[in-house]
Amino acid sequence: MKEKPKVLYHGSQYLFDILMPRQANGQCEAEAQVGIYAATTMEEVIPFALPFRFYPDCPEGKLSFDSDGIISYLRYGAINPNGKGYVYVLPSDSFELVDEWEWLSRTPVKPIKVIEIAVKDYWHTISFSEEATRIQRELYGDISG
């Protein structure tokens, strides 16, 4: 059993005063529970903080991206190169380990600290499919960052 750290990290495109449990859309049961997911390092949550967007930006829009915990691969959708995201530093008290790297809290959590990140600082961690490259160019021009 992994020893619980004093703090955990959560990435989000949105700024909140208190994180509320939500239904996750994970690949398996451990990743699809109602709660707040967190990891032991800031690097692991950066892909979740990056503001990937549906295309088109409407209810019928589509977004598809994968991440290995550091590098993100955008299959379909876009990301504003001048956008920002948020990494939350959270007390680990209410969290339990649900798989080899993810921790889950089923109760609201007040962050200790919120770190604003800029997409441009993590641009090198994003790769694009041909379709995502086309969408990105259409919306933002050059994709070289």
CSV table of C-alpha atoms in Angstrom, one decimal:
chain,number,residue,atom,x,y,z
A,1,MET,CA,0.0,0.0,0.0
A,2,LYS,CA,1.3,3.4,-1.0
A,3,GLU,CA,1.9,5.8,1.9
A,4,LYS,CA,-0.5,8.7,1.7
A,5,PRO,CA,1.3,12.0,1.1
A,6,LYS,CA,0.4,15.2,3.0
A,7,VAL,CA,-0.8,16.9,-0.2
A,8,LEU,CA,-2.2,15.8,-3.5
A,9,TYR,CA,-2.6,17.6,-6.8
A,10,HIS,CA,-5.7,18.1,-9.0
A,11,GLY,CA,-5.8,19.7,-12.5
A,12,SER,CA,-8.7,21.6,-13.9
A,13,GLN,CA,-9.5,24.0,-16.7
A,14,TYR,CA,-11.7,25.9,-14.2
A,15,LEU,CA,-11.1,28.0,-11.1
A,16,PHE,CA,-13.0,27.0,-8.0
A,17,ASP,CA,-12.9,28.1,-4.3
A,18,ILE,CA,-13.9,24.6,-3.2
A,19,LEU,CA,-13.7,21.4,-5.3
A,20,MET,CA,-16.9,19.4,-5.4
A,21,PRO,CA,-17.2,15.7,-6.2
A,22,ARG,CA,-18.3,15.1,-9.8
A,23,GLN,CA,-19.0,12.1,-12.0
A,24,ALA,CA,-15.8,11.2,-13.8
A,25,ASN,CA,-15.6,9.8,-17.3
A,26,GLY,CA,-12.8,7.3,-16.9
A,27,GLN,CA,-11.7,4.2,-18.9
A,28,CYS,CA,-12.6,1.8,-16.1
A,29,GLU,CA,-14.6,1.6,-12.8
A,30,ALA,CA,-11.7,3.0,-10.7
A,31,GLU,CA,-11.5,6.0,-13.0
A,32,ALA,CA,-15.3,6.6,-13.4
A,33,GLN,CA,-16.5,7.2,-9.8
A,34,VAL,CA,-18.2,10.3,-8.3
A,35,GLY,CA,-15.5,12.2,-6.6
A,36,ILE,CA,-12.4,14.4,-6.9
A,37,TYR,CA,-9.4,12.8,-8.5
A,38,ALA,CA,-5.9,13.7,-7.5
A,39,ALA,CA,-2.3,12.5,-8.0
A,40,THR,CA,0.9,12.7,-5.9
A,41,THR,CA,2.8,14.9,-8.3
A,42,MET,CA,1.9,18.2,-10.1
A,43,GLU,CA,3.3,16.8,-13.4
A,44,GLU,CA,0.7,14.0,-13.5
A,45,VAL,CA,-2.2,16.5,-13.4
A,46,ILE,CA,-1.0,19.0,-15.9
A,47,PRO,CA,-2.8,17.3,-18.8
A,48,PHE,CA,-6.1,17.7,-16.9
A,49,ALA,CA,-5.4,21.4,-16.3
A,50,LEU,CA,-4.8,22.2,-20.0
A,51,PRO,CA,-7.9,23.8,-21.5
A,52,PHE,CA,-8.6,21.3,-24.3
A,53,ARG,CA,-11.8,22.4,-26.1
A,54,PHE,CA,-14.6,20.7,-28.0
A,55,TYR,CA,-14.9,21.4,-31.7
A,56,PRO,CA,-17.1,22.9,-32.8
A,57,ASP,CA,-17.6,24.7,-29.5
A,58,CYS,CA,-21.3,23.8,-29.1
A,59,PRO,CA,-23.3,20.9,-27.5
A,60,GLU,CA,-22.7,18.7,-30.6
A,61,GLY,CA,-18.9,19.3,-30.4
A,62,LYS,CA,-16.4,16.6,-30.0
A,63,LEU,CA,-13.2,16.3,-28.0
A,64,SER,CA,-10.8,13.4,-27.9
A,65,PHE,CA,-7.4,13.4,-26.2
A,66,ASP,CA,-5.2,10.9,-24.4
A,67,SER,CA,-2.4,11.4,-21.9
A,68,ASP,CA,0.3,9.2,-20.4
A,69,GLY,CA,0.4,11.5,-17.4
A,70,ILE,CA,2.9,13.9,-19.0
A,71,ILE,CA,2.5,14.0,-22.7
A,72,SER,CA,-1.0,14.8,-24.2
A,73,TYR,CA,-2.1,13.6,-27.7
A,74,LEU,CA,-5.0,15.7,-29.1
A,75,ARG,CA,-7.0,13.5,-31.5
A,76,TYR,CA,-9.9,15.9,-32.1
A,77,GLY,CA,-10.5,19.3,-30.7
A,78,ALA,CA,-8.4,22.4,-30.0
A,79,ILE,CA,-6.5,24.3,-27.4
A,80,ASN,CA,-5.9,28.0,-27.1
A,81,PRO,CA,-2.1,28.5,-27.1
A,82,ASN,CA,-2.7,31.6,-24.9
A,83,GLY,CA,-5.0,29.8,-22.5
A,84,LYS,CA,-4.5,28.9,-18.9
A,85,GLY,CA,-5.5,26.1,-16.4
A,86,TYR,CA,-5.3,25.5,-12.7
A,87,VAL,CA,-3.4,23.0,-10.5
A,88,TYR,CA,-4.9,22.6,-7.0
A,89,VAL,CA,-2.8,21.6,-4.1
A,90,LEU,CA,-5.1,19.7,-1.8
A,91,PRO,CA,-4.9,18.3,1.8
A,92,SER,CA,-4.9,14.5,1.4
A,93,ASP,CA,-7.1,13.8,4.5
A,94,SER,CA,-10.3,12.7,2.7
A,95,PHE,CA,-8.6,10.9,-0.2
A,96,GLU,CA,-8.2,7.1,-0.7
A,97,LEU,CA,-6.0,5.4,-3.3
A,98,VAL,CA,-8.2,3.9,-6.1
A,99,ASP,CA,-5.5,2.6,-8.5
A,100,GLU,CA,-1.7,2.7,-8.9
A,101,TRP,CA,-1.6,6.5,-9.2
A,102,GLU,CA,-5.0,8.1,-8.6
A,103,TRP,CA,-6.5,9.2,-5.3
A,104,LEU,CA,-10.2,9.9,-4.8
A,105,SER,CA,-12.2,12.1,-2.4
A,106,ARG,CA,-15.9,11.6,-2.2
A,107,THR,CA,-16.4,14.8,-0.2
A,108,PRO,CA,-15.8,18.5,-1.1
A,109,VAL,CA,-12.2,19.7,-0.6
A,110,LYS,CA,-10.9,23.2,0.0
A,111,PRO,CA,-7.6,23.8,-1.7
A,112,ILE,CA,-4.5,24.8,0.2
A,113,LYS,CA,-3.2,26.6,-2.9
A,114,VAL,CA,-4.2,27.1,-6.5
A,115,ILE,CA,-1.4,27.4,-9.1
A,116,GLU,CA,-2.3,29.0,-12.5
A,117,ILE,CA,-0.5,27.5,-15.4
A,118,ALA,CA,-0.1,28.9,-19.0
A,119,VAL,CA,-0.6,26.6,-22.0
A,120,LYS,CA,2.5,28.1,-23.6
A,121,ASP,CA,4.7,26.7,-20.8
A,122,TYR,CA,3.4,23.1,-21.6
A,123,TRP,CA,3.0,23.4,-25.3
A,124,HIS,CA,5.9,21.1,-25.8
A,125,THR,CA,4.0,18.3,-24.0
A,126,ILE,CA,1.1,18.4,-26.6
A,127,SER,CA,1.1,16.5,-29.9
A,128,PHE,CA,-1.7,16.8,-32.5
A,129,SER,CA,-3.3,14.3,-34.9
A,130,GLU,CA,-3.7,15.4,-38.5
A,131,GLU,CA,-7.4,16.3,-37.8
A,132,ALA,CA,-6.5,18.2,-34.6
A,133,THR,CA,-3.7,20.1,-36.5
A,134,ARG,CA,-6.3,21.1,-39.1
A,135,ILE,CA,-8.7,22.3,-36.4
A,136,GLN,CA,-6.0,24.1,-34.5
A,137,ARG,CA,-4.8,26.0,-37.6
A,138,GLU,CA,-8.3,26.9,-38.5
A,139,LEU,CA,-9.0,28.4,-35.0
A,140,TYR,CA,-5.5,29.7,-34.0
A,141,GLY,CA,-3.2,29.8,-37.0
A,142,ASP,CA,0.3,28.4,-36.7
A,143,ILE,CA,0.5,25.4,-34.2
A,144,SER,CA,4.2,25.8,-33.5
A,145,GLY,CA,3.3,27.4,-30.1
